[in-house]
XYZ file of C-alpha atoms in Angstrom:
645
model
C 161.156 95.515 113.258
C 159.808 94.420 109.866
C 160.883 96.420 106.805
C 157.244 96.554 105.647
C 155.275 97.180 108.816
C 152.294 99.446 109.537
C 151.031 100.148 113.036
C 147.573 100.801 114.415
C 147.784 104.547 113.688
C 148.007 103.896 109.944
C 145.829 100.779 109.797
C 142.795 102.475 111.370
C 143.061 105.454 108.977
C 141.305 104.547 105.722
C 142.804 107.527 103.883
C 146.191 105.922 104.493
C 145.329 102.262 103.961
C 142.997 102.281 100.955
C 145.810 103.639 98.771
C 148.165 100.823 99.797
C 147.752 97.519 97.992
C 149.267 94.055 98.268
C 149.841 91.579 95.460
C 150.604 87.872 95.598
C 150.815 85.557 92.586
C 151.176 81.838 91.964
C 153.556 82.432 88.983
C 151.105 80.662 86.692
C 148.690 83.491 85.970
C 146.599 83.546 89.156
C 146.883 86.194 91.849
C 145.500 87.678 95.052
C 145.299 91.452 95.298
C 143.612 93.855 97.696
C 144.396 96.743 100.032
C 146.310 96.166 103.239
C 143.000 96.308 105.182
C 141.428 93.722 102.827
C 138.899 96.207 101.455
C 138.705 95.735 97.688
C 138.899 99.046 95.843
C 139.248 97.775 92.249
C 137.270 95.342 90.128
C 140.605 93.538 89.674
C 140.890 92.865 93.404
C 140.083 89.485 94.901
C 141.319 86.675 97.111
C 141.381 84.131 94.287
C 141.713 85.544 90.767
C 142.601 82.959 88.134
C 142.748 82.444 84.363
C 139.892 80.348 82.992
C 141.140 79.459 79.483
C 137.949 77.517 78.716
C 136.084 80.858 78.771
C 138.532 83.470 77.457
C 142.043 84.868 77.902
C 141.123 87.073 80.872
C 141.517 86.504 84.593
C 138.392 85.823 86.631
C 137.509 86.680 90.219
C 136.100 83.561 91.896
C 136.501 84.374 95.585
C 136.281 88.122 96.093
C 136.841 88.270 99.840
C 136.415 86.418 103.106
C 134.950 88.160 106.154
C 136.033 86.934 109.573
C 133.879 87.248 112.683
C 135.159 86.560 116.187
C 132.472 85.235 118.544
C 132.838 85.167 122.328
C 130.051 84.819 124.917
C 127.510 85.286 122.116
C 128.987 88.652 121.099
C 130.041 88.977 117.460
C 132.897 91.158 116.185
C 133.080 91.303 112.374
C 136.577 92.005 111.061
C 135.529 92.564 107.419
C 135.486 95.835 105.475
C 133.538 96.791 102.327
C 132.788 100.112 100.668
C 129.137 100.890 99.940
C 127.312 103.917 98.511
C 128.226 107.375 99.715
C 131.030 107.220 102.237
C 129.699 104.128 103.966
C 132.058 101.373 105.048
C 130.810 98.220 106.686
C 131.418 96.338 108.936
C 134.478 98.582 109.687
C 136.604 95.723 110.950
C 139.756 97.752 110.350
C 139.241 99.438 113.738
C 140.342 96.163 115.377
C 143.654 95.993 113.490
C 146.708 96.565 115.660
C 149.451 95.808 113.163
C 150.129 94.730 109.583
C 153.478 93.505 108.293
C 154.579 91.900 105.082
C 158.136 90.657 105.495
C 157.470 87.071 104.413
C 153.700 86.881 103.992
C 150.925 89.465 104.563
C 150.186 89.275 108.293
C 147.443 91.165 110.141
C 147.054 91.253 113.934
C 143.541 91.966 115.274
C 142.661 92.711 118.885
C 139.042 92.365 119.996
C 138.770 92.806 123.743
C 140.869 90.013 125.200
C 141.150 88.200 121.846
C 144.301 88.590 119.737
C 143.986 86.962 116.296
C 146.718 86.684 113.673
C 145.815 86.272 109.982
C 148.442 85.259 107.401
C 147.990 84.702 103.645
C 149.977 82.788 101.030
C 149.327 81.904 97.400
C 150.512 78.376 96.607
C 153.136 78.394 93.835
C 151.896 77.088 90.464
C 148.506 76.137 91.903
C 145.211 78.035 91.899
C 144.942 78.050 95.678
C 144.941 80.770 98.351
C 145.690 79.765 101.938
C 144.765 81.856 104.980
C 146.052 80.799 108.380
C 144.327 82.072 111.531
C 146.193 81.773 114.831
C 144.525 82.624 118.131
C 147.388 84.292 119.970
C 145.413 85.162 123.088
C 141.942 84.533 124.458
C 140.493 84.176 127.951
C 137.409 82.138 127.092
C 135.882 79.901 124.425
C 136.216 81.450 120.964
C 134.487 80.725 117.660
C 135.637 81.929 114.253
C 133.033 82.556 111.541
C 134.170 82.841 107.916
C 131.818 84.331 105.327
C 132.944 84.010 101.648
C 131.931 86.623 99.052
C 131.738 85.082 95.571
C 131.907 86.854 92.188
C 132.597 84.290 89.403
C 133.168 86.958 86.760
C 135.864 88.408 84.513
C 138.125 91.126 85.910
C 136.737 93.322 83.112
C 133.113 92.922 84.199
C 130.845 93.029 87.248
C 128.328 90.646 88.722
C 124.840 91.582 89.854
C 122.078 89.753 91.662
C 120.459 87.360 89.200
C 118.341 84.232 89.134
C 120.812 82.309 86.949
C 123.486 82.091 89.655
C 123.503 78.582 91.070
C 123.024 78.252 94.825
C 123.867 74.578 94.775
C 126.759 73.315 96.841
C 128.154 69.956 97.866
C 129.829 69.059 101.108
C 133.475 68.001 100.821
C 136.046 67.217 103.473
C 135.823 70.025 106.065
C 134.137 72.371 103.618
C 132.061 72.791 100.480
C 132.407 73.109 96.725
C 130.240 75.354 94.597
C 130.081 76.917 91.131
C 127.886 79.885 90.286
C 127.842 79.588 86.475
C 128.472 76.958 83.767
C 131.967 77.004 82.278
C 133.654 77.920 85.538
C 135.607 75.473 87.667
C 134.262 74.388 91.029
C 135.464 76.481 93.957
C 136.543 74.341 96.900
C 136.494 76.092 100.279
C 137.929 73.902 103.027
C 139.371 74.276 106.514
C 142.102 72.349 108.263
C 139.715 71.541 111.105
C 136.236 70.101 111.369
C 133.664 72.886 111.149
C 130.030 73.612 110.473
C 128.833 75.193 107.232
C 125.584 77.141 107.619
C 123.792 77.558 104.287
C 122.400 81.089 104.348
C 122.406 82.411 100.750
C 122.211 86.146 100.202
C 123.388 88.901 97.877
C 125.344 91.833 99.250
C 124.305 94.691 96.991
C 126.011 97.887 95.918
C 129.607 97.145 96.895
C 131.723 99.948 95.443
C 135.239 100.123 94.023
C 136.476 103.731 94.395
C 139.566 103.211 92.193
C 137.290 102.364 89.266
C 135.235 105.474 89.933
C 138.425 107.569 89.838
C 139.252 106.045 86.454
C 135.864 106.909 84.993
C 134.425 103.378 84.904
C 131.382 101.694 86.435
C 132.237 101.057 90.040
C 129.729 98.875 91.884
C 128.497 95.312 91.926
C 126.632 92.712 93.977
C 128.415 89.748 95.537
C 126.895 86.394 96.456
C 127.417 84.881 99.902
C 126.319 81.218 100.114
C 126.564 81.092 103.907
C 129.318 80.827 106.464
C 131.701 78.424 108.172
C 131.948 78.251 111.953
C 134.914 76.655 113.689
C 136.063 76.636 117.302
C 139.610 77.809 117.932
C 141.704 77.590 121.082
C 144.493 79.822 122.355
C 147.706 78.942 120.508
C 145.839 76.984 117.809
C 146.068 77.640 114.057
C 143.253 76.975 111.588
C 143.974 77.228 107.848
C 141.396 78.091 105.181
C 141.945 76.936 101.587
C 140.223 78.398 98.546
C 141.069 76.549 95.330
C 139.740 74.871 92.205
C 140.554 71.354 93.368
C 140.024 69.475 96.643
C 142.850 69.112 99.130
C 143.616 66.766 101.995
C 142.707 69.090 104.865
C 145.079 67.485 107.349
C 147.929 68.736 105.135
C 146.858 72.401 105.116
C 148.846 73.630 108.102
C 151.981 71.840 106.897
C 151.495 73.152 103.340
C 151.136 76.690 104.647
C 154.337 76.393 106.679
C 156.228 74.936 103.697
C 155.084 77.782 101.420
C 156.197 80.385 103.962
C 159.674 78.841 104.098
C 160.067 79.273 100.332
C 159.538 83.031 100.519
C 162.436 85.482 100.352
C 162.035 87.931 103.256
C 161.114 91.448 102.181
C 163.572 92.855 104.697
C 165.308 95.403 102.467
C 164.851 97.334 99.227
C 166.519 94.804 96.944
C 164.708 91.804 98.430
C 161.382 93.575 97.924
C 162.243 94.023 94.251
C 163.412 90.400 93.938
C 160.075 89.210 95.320
C 158.308 91.531 92.929
C 160.423 90.205 90.038
C 159.325 86.658 90.817
C 155.665 87.678 90.600
C 155.932 88.546 86.899
C 157.012 85.031 85.947
C 154.082 83.218 84.378
C 154.408 79.531 83.609
C 151.522 77.947 81.689
C 151.253 74.724 79.709
C 155.001 74.153 79.874
C 155.864 77.602 78.504
C 157.364 80.513 80.458
C 156.414 84.163 80.051
C 156.847 87.530 81.728
C 153.661 89.466 82.389
C 154.030 93.174 81.649
C 152.334 94.160 84.910
C 149.528 93.653 87.388
C 146.649 93.559 87.621
C 145.564 93.888 83.975
C 148.536 93.391 81.652
C 149.329 90.246 79.692
C 152.651 89.142 78.175
C 153.725 91.869 75.730
C 156.765 91.013 73.640
C 158.605 94.339 73.969
C 158.059 94.484 77.740
C 159.210 90.886 78.047
C 162.558 91.459 76.327
C 163.262 94.765 78.091
C 162.391 93.215 81.466
C 164.123 89.889 80.965
C 167.733 90.760 81.969
C 166.734 92.740 85.054
C 164.184 90.225 86.332
C 166.520 87.240 85.910
C 170.216 87.883 85.225
C 170.518 90.786 87.654
C 169.461 88.545 90.529
C 171.509 85.530 89.453
C 168.643 83.511 87.945
C 170.226 82.545 84.637
C 168.076 79.435 84.285
C 164.903 81.538 84.273
C 166.320 83.752 81.520
C 166.992 80.678 79.386
C 163.589 79.176 80.176
C 161.735 82.330 79.107
C 163.925 82.697 76.025
C 163.053 79.130 75.008
C 159.401 80.191 74.797
C 160.231 83.546 73.194
C 162.309 81.905 70.461
C 159.315 79.823 69.369
C 157.217 82.983 69.098
C 159.968 84.811 67.189
C 160.367 82.074 64.579
C 156.592 81.738 64.182
C 156.422 85.471 63.488
C 159.343 85.541 61.043
C 157.940 82.527 59.192
C 154.465 84.080 58.996
C 152.821 81.353 61.046
C 150.047 81.739 63.588
C 151.448 82.316 67.063
C 149.613 80.089 69.512
C 151.788 81.164 72.433
C 150.565 83.789 74.900
C 152.876 86.516 73.546
C 151.244 89.662 72.168
C 152.502 92.566 70.035
C 155.485 90.631 68.677
C 154.851 92.273 65.309
C 155.953 95.702 66.593
C 159.038 96.772 64.634
C 161.480 97.193 67.543
C 160.658 93.905 69.316
C 163.307 91.778 67.575
C 165.903 94.468 68.241
C 165.032 94.434 71.942
C 165.456 90.672 71.874
C 168.991 91.150 70.530
C 169.640 93.639 73.347
C 168.416 91.089 75.927
C 170.812 88.453 74.569
C 173.577 91.061 74.625
C 172.997 91.435 78.394
C 173.217 87.640 78.712
C 176.569 87.699 76.914
C 177.870 90.416 79.250
C 176.518 88.964 82.498
C 176.946 85.232 81.812
C 179.347 84.477 78.956
C 179.953 85.498 75.366
C 180.716 81.878 74.521
C 177.442 80.692 76.106
C 175.514 83.388 74.245
C 177.135 82.359 70.965
C 176.416 78.689 71.565
C 172.812 79.112 72.723
C 171.658 82.045 70.634
C 174.135 82.476 67.768
C 171.913 80.885 65.124
C 168.879 82.836 66.347
C 170.787 86.119 66.151
C 172.027 85.374 62.648
C 168.520 84.471 61.467
C 167.010 87.591 63.048
C 169.632 89.963 61.636
C 169.326 88.435 58.162
C 165.555 88.853 58.429
C 165.847 92.515 59.458
C 168.732 93.434 57.149
C 166.830 91.919 54.249
C 163.861 94.214 55.039
C 161.622 91.183 55.467
C 159.879 92.715 58.482
C 156.429 94.004 57.462
C 157.037 97.392 59.110
C 160.784 97.903 59.455
C 162.682 98.614 56.257
C 166.426 99.237 55.942
C 167.064 102.257 53.730
C 170.126 102.980 51.592
C 171.494 105.293 54.297
C 171.720 102.316 56.667
C 168.883 103.479 58.937
C 165.638 101.631 59.623
C 162.296 103.176 58.707
C 158.836 102.401 60.071
C 155.296 103.574 59.392
C 153.618 104.733 62.602
C 151.101 107.185 61.189
C 147.991 105.032 61.416
C 148.790 102.721 64.317
C 151.140 102.766 67.282
C 154.465 101.043 66.697
C 156.625 102.246 69.615
C 156.404 101.922 73.405
C 154.549 105.254 73.373
C 151.399 103.388 72.482
C 148.363 105.356 73.649
C 145.536 105.741 71.165
C 142.333 107.785 70.911
C 139.645 106.641 68.495
C 142.064 104.046 67.152
C 144.740 106.560 66.189
C 148.082 107.207 67.944
C 148.192 110.112 70.363
C 151.917 110.387 69.589
C 152.283 109.315 65.950
C 156.001 108.501 65.913
C 156.889 107.463 62.381
C 159.711 107.324 59.849
C 163.205 107.223 61.318
C 162.501 106.705 65.031
C 165.437 107.537 67.273
C 165.455 104.511 69.608
C 164.742 102.107 66.741
C 167.895 103.272 65.027
C 169.916 103.259 68.242
C 168.785 99.653 68.758
C 169.568 98.803 65.139
C 173.120 100.167 65.288
C 173.752 98.439 68.620
C 172.416 95.128 67.250
C 174.550 95.335 64.092
C 177.747 95.883 66.042
C 177.044 93.419 68.833
C 176.057 90.512 66.571
C 179.016 91.210 64.267
C 181.358 91.007 67.277
C 179.667 87.961 68.804
C 179.742 86.079 65.498
C 183.147 87.401 64.417
C 184.183 83.834 63.568
C 181.661 83.937 60.724
C 183.738 86.500 58.847
C 181.443 86.834 55.861
C 178.360 87.508 57.983
C 180.223 89.886 60.315
C 181.449 91.852 57.288
C 177.871 91.919 55.934
C 176.641 93.525 59.183
C 179.532 95.994 59.288
C 178.476 97.300 55.866
C 175.205 98.423 57.439
C 176.729 99.814 60.635
C 179.310 101.847 58.703
C 176.478 103.504 56.770
C 174.183 103.845 59.781
C 176.626 105.688 62.063
C 177.083 108.897 60.019
C 173.444 108.772 58.869
C 172.299 108.637 62.504
C 174.286 111.760 63.383
C 173.130 113.591 60.261
C 169.467 112.648 60.784
C 168.967 113.020 64.543
C 171.609 115.293 66.096
C 170.392 118.891 66.025
C 172.156 122.205 66.549
C 171.169 122.305 70.232
C 173.044 119.113 71.055
C 170.164 116.738 71.562
C 168.490 114.178 69.306
C 165.268 114.597 67.361
C 162.623 112.101 68.412
C 161.708 111.012 64.897
C 162.231 112.219 61.340
C 159.966 111.493 58.393
C 160.931 113.394 55.240
C 160.514 117.084 56.027
C 158.751 116.282 59.295
C 161.153 116.533 62.236
C 159.970 116.192 65.830
C 161.985 118.607 67.961
C 160.181 117.629 71.164
C 162.544 116.822 74.005
C 161.660 113.227 74.785
C 163.533 110.486 76.666
C 163.929 108.144 73.693
C 167.262 109.746 72.819
C 168.812 108.329 76.006
C 169.151 104.856 74.490
C 171.748 106.113 72.027
C 173.890 107.178 74.985
C 173.220 104.050 77.052
C 173.862 101.165 74.646
C 177.277 99.503 74.429
C 177.538 100.371 70.757
C 176.526 103.894 69.790
C 177.043 106.154 66.782
C 177.554 109.042 69.245
C 180.967 110.035 70.555
C 181.515 110.867 74.240
C 180.880 114.581 73.789
C 177.629 113.943 71.943
C 176.522 111.446 74.597
C 177.233 114.019 77.287
C 175.095 116.553 75.421
C 172.189 114.115 75.366
C 172.622 113.260 79.058
C 172.779 116.947 80.006
C 169.493 117.909 78.372
C 167.771 114.797 79.712
C 169.021 115.719 83.194
C 167.830 119.307 82.888
C 164.405 118.740 81.338
C 163.294 115.146 81.883
C 164.787 113.782 85.098
C 162.491 113.468 88.123
C 162.817 111.505 91.391
C 160.553 108.855 89.816
C 162.049 108.378 86.366
C 162.280 110.278 83.108
C 159.419 112.410 81.890
C 157.986 111.291 78.574
C 158.008 114.923 77.398
C 159.798 118.071 78.525
C 157.753 120.750 80.324
C 159.168 123.166 77.742
C 157.624 121.225 74.847
C 154.127 121.864 73.533
C 151.386 119.585 74.835
C 153.042 118.877 78.192
C 150.473 117.064 80.344
C 152.085 115.554 83.459
C 149.083 114.305 85.440
C 147.742 110.842 84.630
C 144.263 111.290 86.122
C 140.597 111.357 85.153
C 138.572 109.191 82.766
C 140.110 107.005 80.067
C 140.213 109.665 77.333
C 141.920 112.196 79.573
C 144.457 109.620 80.724
C 145.183 108.493 77.163
C 146.127 112.033 76.200
C 148.438 112.331 79.223
C 149.994 108.843 79.028
C 153.167 109.880 77.175
C 152.955 113.647 77.364
C 154.920 114.338 80.513
C 154.338 111.412 82.857
C 157.481 109.937 84.446
C 158.613 106.347 83.760
C 161.089 104.603 86.102
C 162.318 102.043 83.558
C 163.744 104.823 81.408
C 165.898 105.949 84.317
C 167.652 102.593 84.244
C 169.041 103.449 80.811
C 169.689 107.047 81.859
C 171.781 105.941 84.835
C 173.604 103.405 82.665
C 174.497 106.216 80.259
C 175.464 108.493 83.161
C 177.743 105.840 84.671
C 179.230 105.158 81.250
C 180.299 108.809 80.897
C 181.169 109.768 84.475
C 182.317 106.350 85.732
C 182.884 105.961 89.500
C 182.269 109.649 90.160
C 178.611 109.046 89.205
C 178.007 106.310 91.795
C 176.799 108.560 94.610
C 174.478 110.436 92.217
C 172.963 107.154 90.972
C 172.496 105.883 94.519
C 170.699 109.094 95.489
C 168.382 108.720 92.505
C 167.377 105.249 93.652
C 166.453 106.384 97.165
C 163.109 107.736 95.956
C 162.179 104.253 94.727
C 162.917 102.779 98.140
C 160.392 105.257 99.524
C 157.879 103.645 97.156
C 158.148 100.272 98.928
C 155.605 101.301 101.579
C 152.997 102.899 99.340
C 150.892 102.129 96.265
C 151.577 98.384 95.803
C 153.840 97.741 98.765
C 157.140 96.158 97.818
C 156.848 96.984 94.113
C 156.920 99.860 91.599
C 153.814 101.113 89.745
C 153.565 101.685 86.013
C 154.220 105.433 85.932
C 154.174 108.625 87.987
C 152.859 112.117 87.471
C 155.577 114.276 85.930
C 155.179 117.063 88.498
C 155.424 117.016 92.327
C 154.384 115.179 94.404
C 155.022 112.574 91.651
C 152.014 110.402 92.513
C 152.162 106.750 91.391
C 149.591 105.841 88.711
C 148.472 103.066 86.402
C 149.166 99.387 86.976
C 150.216 98.757 90.569
C 153.252 96.607 89.697
C 155.125 97.029 86.399
C 157.751 94.607 85.125
C 160.006 96.991 83.179
C 160.282 99.352 86.156
C 161.205 96.625 88.634
C 163.596 95.085 86.107
C 165.508 98.252 85.301
C 165.920 99.247 88.943
C 167.321 95.773 89.665
C 169.637 96.022 86.653
C 170.813 99.439 87.857
C 171.522 98.047 91.329
C 173.562 95.322 89.652
C 175.492 97.908 87.601
C 176.231 99.914 90.737
C 177.623 96.825 92.461
C 179.998 96.307 89.539
C 181.164 99.942 89.566
C 181.631 99.815 93.342
C 183.765 96.682 92.978
C 186.055 98.126 90.325
């Protein structure tokens, strides 16, 4: 039995299926995303969603969906599914589904009378092309397959509506057509592996609704253009492959290409392999540069997310070359920033004050998991340049004070990972001495000094700062109740119990002693730990708001006021293992079980952005989030090491 399999009972129940989504990417910015019944419920959903850099830096939905109709003896059975006004779904093709599984590729089995049809989908790696293979597994008479494409040609941030400007023109190509609705877009080539007939029958399908957008307080309906349909005969045992892409393809190669792509896939046959597949989806290679996307379907490459995710998404699964490839791109962005040059790379938010410190942490993981000598050789100069830059207070918003701590101004704009804003101002205005910034700073000082110990003068220079920072950290952040203040700015001290203190207990180098670390871990365990990560605020603190629901404004206020974040638990479990050693293994393994449960819901095989902070801990936000996947993988790797000791 497949690890990710859903039977007829679930597949014919829309309450069950419309909350389960699938995601496939080409690792170059394009993706396919929908629900497991192929009913789009978000404006971000589509069969072929690609970047169109000639227009903007957003993704664009070209091919929204493809409806299949099985024809036998003149009777038509439409397998498609769309949501319209009210509670109307049409044509309700989900009632024919007998099984869906996703071990290698998304596979749906339909049964219509005596016809059994298998549909499989793959996204071609590093090419803007979706392939759908139809195999007629059983049939007792002549069968025809009709394919009806729904076109959007619009940004994922917008909608399309019936209009006279949309071009209806198309040209015949080998076993298919090419068409383009608007100037500036690439041509969409729709081809089949077998000779077929295209029937030009243009029409607009009006009022298609996206209930997830309605839940989020946005506009939620649009019109989609259907230029006509393809009809192709199919025999029992035969496979016909559909290709949707922005370039033509030799149609005789489609079946072989599909088979070759399937062979490259890692089976999603257990928890770790699901996460490895998910990790691969965040890799984004464009114009010779390599990035990590922060999440799907709407995030871009954010510098902080990239560095936090990097070790877990690469080193933890033995992909050292990918770490180095992504770092090669990141280094260019880092030097451009430090030198005050325009950054033409697709890396955002690199100016945030903790980003360079997270980069040092990422290289520290490389040193631990690959080799200290390799880290010194590859990244020694970079680390020296970065630490000189930071220690010299050259960063525009991170100054080193006489007490050895780093200070930032976060009053007017967000500077930490808690980055929600309302009317342009931070919801959580963390400013001054921020606890995780200073934990990162102390860790970076000590690690780089040790790595570059051969450069005695520079190592001594860094030790001057760390020797000041350690007692200052304790004096500034450790309070009488045994936990750490979240931030301190003059007389302003934030006593809220937040998870940011956990980093000081998790990092290899910490100003806290074992007893102080245990105090931090204890209060985090009591007030912040959930089965789905650490709460962003304790229920005992003022302003606790654990449910990430409602329109944008309501969600912004809840974003970091009690919601649970899985990536934080990676650092929590690292700290827990550091204190309790092998005796903590069974506890850590139990904590990870709840994430395995997540593999069959929300975005199947991945971890969403965040969860409500109270039961039943519903998944929310982006359907697949890089830092969460990365930190669970890194924790699994840590557990393997502890188990092998």
